Coordinates of C-alpha atoms in Angstrom, one line a residue:
M4 CA 0.0 0.0 0.0
N5 CA 0.9 3.4 -0.6
R6 CA 2.2 5.4 2.3
N7 CA -0.3 8.2 1.7
K8 CA -3.2 5.8 1.9
I9 CA -1.9 4.5 5.2
I10 CA -1.6 8.0 6.6
L11 CA -5.1 8.8 5.4
I12 CA -6.5 5.6 7.1
I13 CA -4.7 6.5 10.4
I14 CA -6.0 10.0 10.2
G15 CA -9.5 8.7 9.5
I16 CA -9.4 6.3 12.4
L17 CA -8.1 9.1 14.7
A18 CA -10.8 11.5 13.5
L19 CA -13.4 8.8 14.0
S20 CA -12.2 8.0 17.5
V21 CA -12.1 11.7 18.4
F22 CA -15.7 12.1 17.0
Y23 CA -16.9 9.1 19.2
K24 CA -15.1 10.6 22.3
I25 CA -16.7 14.0 21.7
N26 CA -20.1 12.3 21.2
A27 CA -19.6 10.2 24.4
T28 CA -18.6 13.3 26.3
N29 CA -21.6 15.2 25.1
Q30 CA -23.9 12.3 26.1
K31 CA -22.3 12.2 29.6
Q32 CA -22.7 16.0 29.9
S33 CA -26.3 15.7 28.7
S34 CA -26.9 12.9 31.3
I35 CA -25.2 14.9 34.0
S36 CA -27.3 17.9 33.0
L37 CA -30.5 15.9 33.2
K38 CA -29.5 14.6 36.7
Q39 CA -28.7 18.1 37.8
S40 CA -32.0 19.3 36.5
A41 CA -33.8 16.6 38.4
Q42 CA -31.9 17.4 41.5
I43 CA -32.7 21.1 41.1
A44 CA -36.4 20.3 40.7
K45 CA -36.3 18.1 43.8
L46 CA -34.6 20.8 45.8
K47 CA -37.1 23.4 44.7
A48 CA -39.9 21.1 45.7
E49 CA -38.3 20.5 49.1
N50 CA -37.8 24.2 49.5
K51 CA -41.5 24.8 48.8
K52 CA -42.5 22.1 51.3
L53 CA -40.2 23.6 54.0
T54 CA -41.5 27.1 53.3
A55 CA -45.1 25.8 53.7
Q56 CA -44.1 24.0 56.9
Q57 CA -42.5 27.2 58.2
V58 CA -45.7 29.2 57.5
T59 CA -47.8 26.5 59.2
F60 CA -45.4 26.5 62.2
E61 CA -45.6 30.3 62.4
N62 CA -49.4 30.2 62.3
S63 CA -49.6 27.5 64.9
S64 CA -47.2 29.4 67.2
T65 CA -49.4 32.4 66.8
S66 CA -52.5 30.4 67.6
T67 CA -50.9 28.7 70.6
T68 CA -50.0 32.1 72.0
T69 CA -53.5 33.3 71.4
S70 CA -55.0 30.2 73.0
K71 CA -53.1 30.8 76.3
N72 CA -55.3 33.8 76.8
N73 CA -58.4 32.1 75.5
P74 CA -61.0 31.5 78.3
D75 CA -62.1 28.3 76.6
K76 CA -58.6 26.9 76.8
K77 CA -58.3 27.9 80.5
A78 CA -61.7 26.3 81.2
E79 CA -60.5 23.2 79.4
H80 CA -57.3 23.1 81.4
I81 CA -59.1 23.4 84.7
A82 CA -61.8 20.9 83.8
T83 CA -59.2 18.4 82.6
K84 CA -57.4 18.8 86.0
L85 CA -60.6 18.3 87.9
F86 CA -61.8 15.2 86.0
K87 CA -58.4 13.6 86.1
S88 CA -58.0 14.2 89.8
L89 CA -61.4 12.6 90.4
N90 CA -61.0 9.7 88.0
N91 CA -57.3 8.8 88.2
W92 CA -56.8 7.0 91.5
N93 CA -56.0 3.8 93.3
A94 CA -56.9 2.5 96.7
D95 CA -53.9 4.2 98.3
N96 CA -54.5 7.7 97.0
W97 CA -58.4 7.7 96.8
L98 CA -58.8 10.0 99.8
E99 CA -56.4 12.6 98.3
K100 CA -58.5 13.0 95.1
Q101 CA -61.0 15.4 96.9
Q102 CA -58.2 17.6 98.2
T103 CA -56.6 17.8 94.8
A104 CA -60.0 18.4 93.1
A105 CA -60.8 21.3 95.5
K106 CA -58.2 23.4 93.7
Y107 CA -60.4 23.2 90.5
A108 CA -64.0 23.2 91.7
T109 CA -66.3 24.7 94.3
D110 CA -67.6 22.6 97.3
D111 CA -71.0 22.3 95.7
V112 CA -69.5 20.8 92.5
L113 CA -67.4 18.4 94.5
T114 CA -70.4 17.3 96.6
Y115 CA -72.3 16.7 93.4
L116 CA -69.4 14.6 92.0
G117 CA -69.5 12.3 95.1
G118 CA -67.4 14.2 97.6
G119 CA -68.6 15.5 101.0
Q120 CA -68.6 12.1 102.7
S121 CA -68.1 11.7 106.4
V122 CA -64.7 10.6 107.8
D123 CA -66.2 7.2 108.8
N124 CA -67.7 6.7 105.3
Q125 CA -64.4 7.6 103.7
S126 CA -62.5 5.2 106.0
T127 CA -64.9 2.4 105.2
A128 CA -64.7 3.1 101.5
T129 CA -60.9 3.2 101.5
K130 CA -60.8 -0.2 103.2
Q131 CA -63.2 -1.7 100.7
L132 CA -61.2 -0.3 97.8
K133 CA -58.0 -1.8 99.1
Q134 CA -59.6 -5.2 99.5
L135 CA -60.8 -5.0 96.0
N136 CA -57.5 -3.7 94.7
A137 CA -59.6 -1.0 92.9
T138 CA -58.2 1.6 90.5
S139 CA -59.7 4.1 88.1
Q140 CA -58.3 5.9 85.1
L141 CA -59.7 8.5 82.8
T142 CA -58.8 7.1 79.3
A143 CA -60.4 9.6 77.0
S144 CA -61.8 13.1 77.2
T145 CA -63.5 15.6 74.8
F146 CA -64.6 19.2 75.4
Y147 CA -67.2 21.4 73.7
F148 CA -67.8 25.0 74.5
E149 CA -70.6 27.5 73.8
Q150 CA -69.7 30.0 71.0
H151 CA -70.6 33.1 73.1
S152 CA -69.8 32.9 76.7
E153 CA -71.2 35.3 79.2
D154 CA -69.1 37.7 81.2
N155 CA -66.8 35.7 83.6
E156 CA -68.4 32.4 82.6
V157 CA -67.6 29.7 80.1
K158 CA -70.1 27.0 79.6
G159 CA -68.9 23.6 78.3
I160 CA -69.6 20.0 78.0
F161 CA -67.2 17.2 79.0
I162 CA -67.4 13.7 77.6
G163 CA -65.0 11.1 78.9
T164 CA -64.3 7.4 79.3
V165 CA -63.3 5.9 82.7
K166 CA -61.7 2.5 83.0
T167 CA -62.2 1.0 86.5
T168 CA -60.6 -2.2 87.7
S169 CA -61.9 -4.0 90.8
S170 CA -60.8 -7.5 91.8
G171 CA -59.2 -8.0 88.4
N172 CA -62.4 -7.1 86.5
Q173 CA -62.4 -4.1 84.2
T174 CA -65.3 -1.9 83.2
K175 CA -65.4 1.1 81.0
N176 CA -68.0 3.9 81.7
N177 CA -68.8 7.0 79.7
I178 CA -69.3 10.1 81.7
K179 CA -71.0 13.3 80.5
Y180 CA -71.2 16.6 82.3
Q181 CA -72.3 20.1 81.5
F182 CA -70.2 22.6 83.5
T183 CA -69.6 26.3 84.0
Y184 CA -66.2 27.7 84.6
N185 CA -65.9 31.0 86.3
T186 CA -63.0 33.1 85.0
K187 CA -62.8 35.3 88.1
Q188 CA -62.7 32.3 90.6
G189 CA -60.7 30.1 88.2
K190 CA -62.9 27.1 89.2
I191 CA -65.7 25.0 87.9
T192 CA -68.8 26.5 89.7
E193 CA -71.7 24.5 88.3
I194 CA -72.0 21.0 87.0
S195 CA -74.7 18.6 86.0
T196 CA -75.1 15.3 84.1
F197 CA -77.0 15.0 80.9

């Protein structure tokens, strides 16, 4: 073969290999560009999501701050404390529940809810509860409040579930009360079942 032909073939092979390398590099860059575009789109979506979460958090922080001064929330807090103190007990701390509940309700309310027993009756009841290994626990509670409360009064409804254990037997009872919370006294002042 002629020397010129050999040189042309070598140049052709080199040109062809350069063309394939350039083409392969372009395809890699194109692939990288697609991956980067996908990553950018993903980051933008995450950014939008985080921005939405931040707005939600800021709104919930504002509403939490507002609810601290909301009479319904104060009434709910006091009523929760009252019903927990009266319904979460065992035989050893049963007598203490009335003392704890007195912080959250007037004497009339406590009498209505089963308080006001004589010392002898309390002593007898405590002995019986210990013999039965009795316990009680408020397991669920829901509150509803009137839309427009009167001055110094918030009227609400409490619905709860109490699990009682006695001699190994468990029962669940639903309890329902209408109550009035007095904002000046900071206590539940009226209660009735419905």
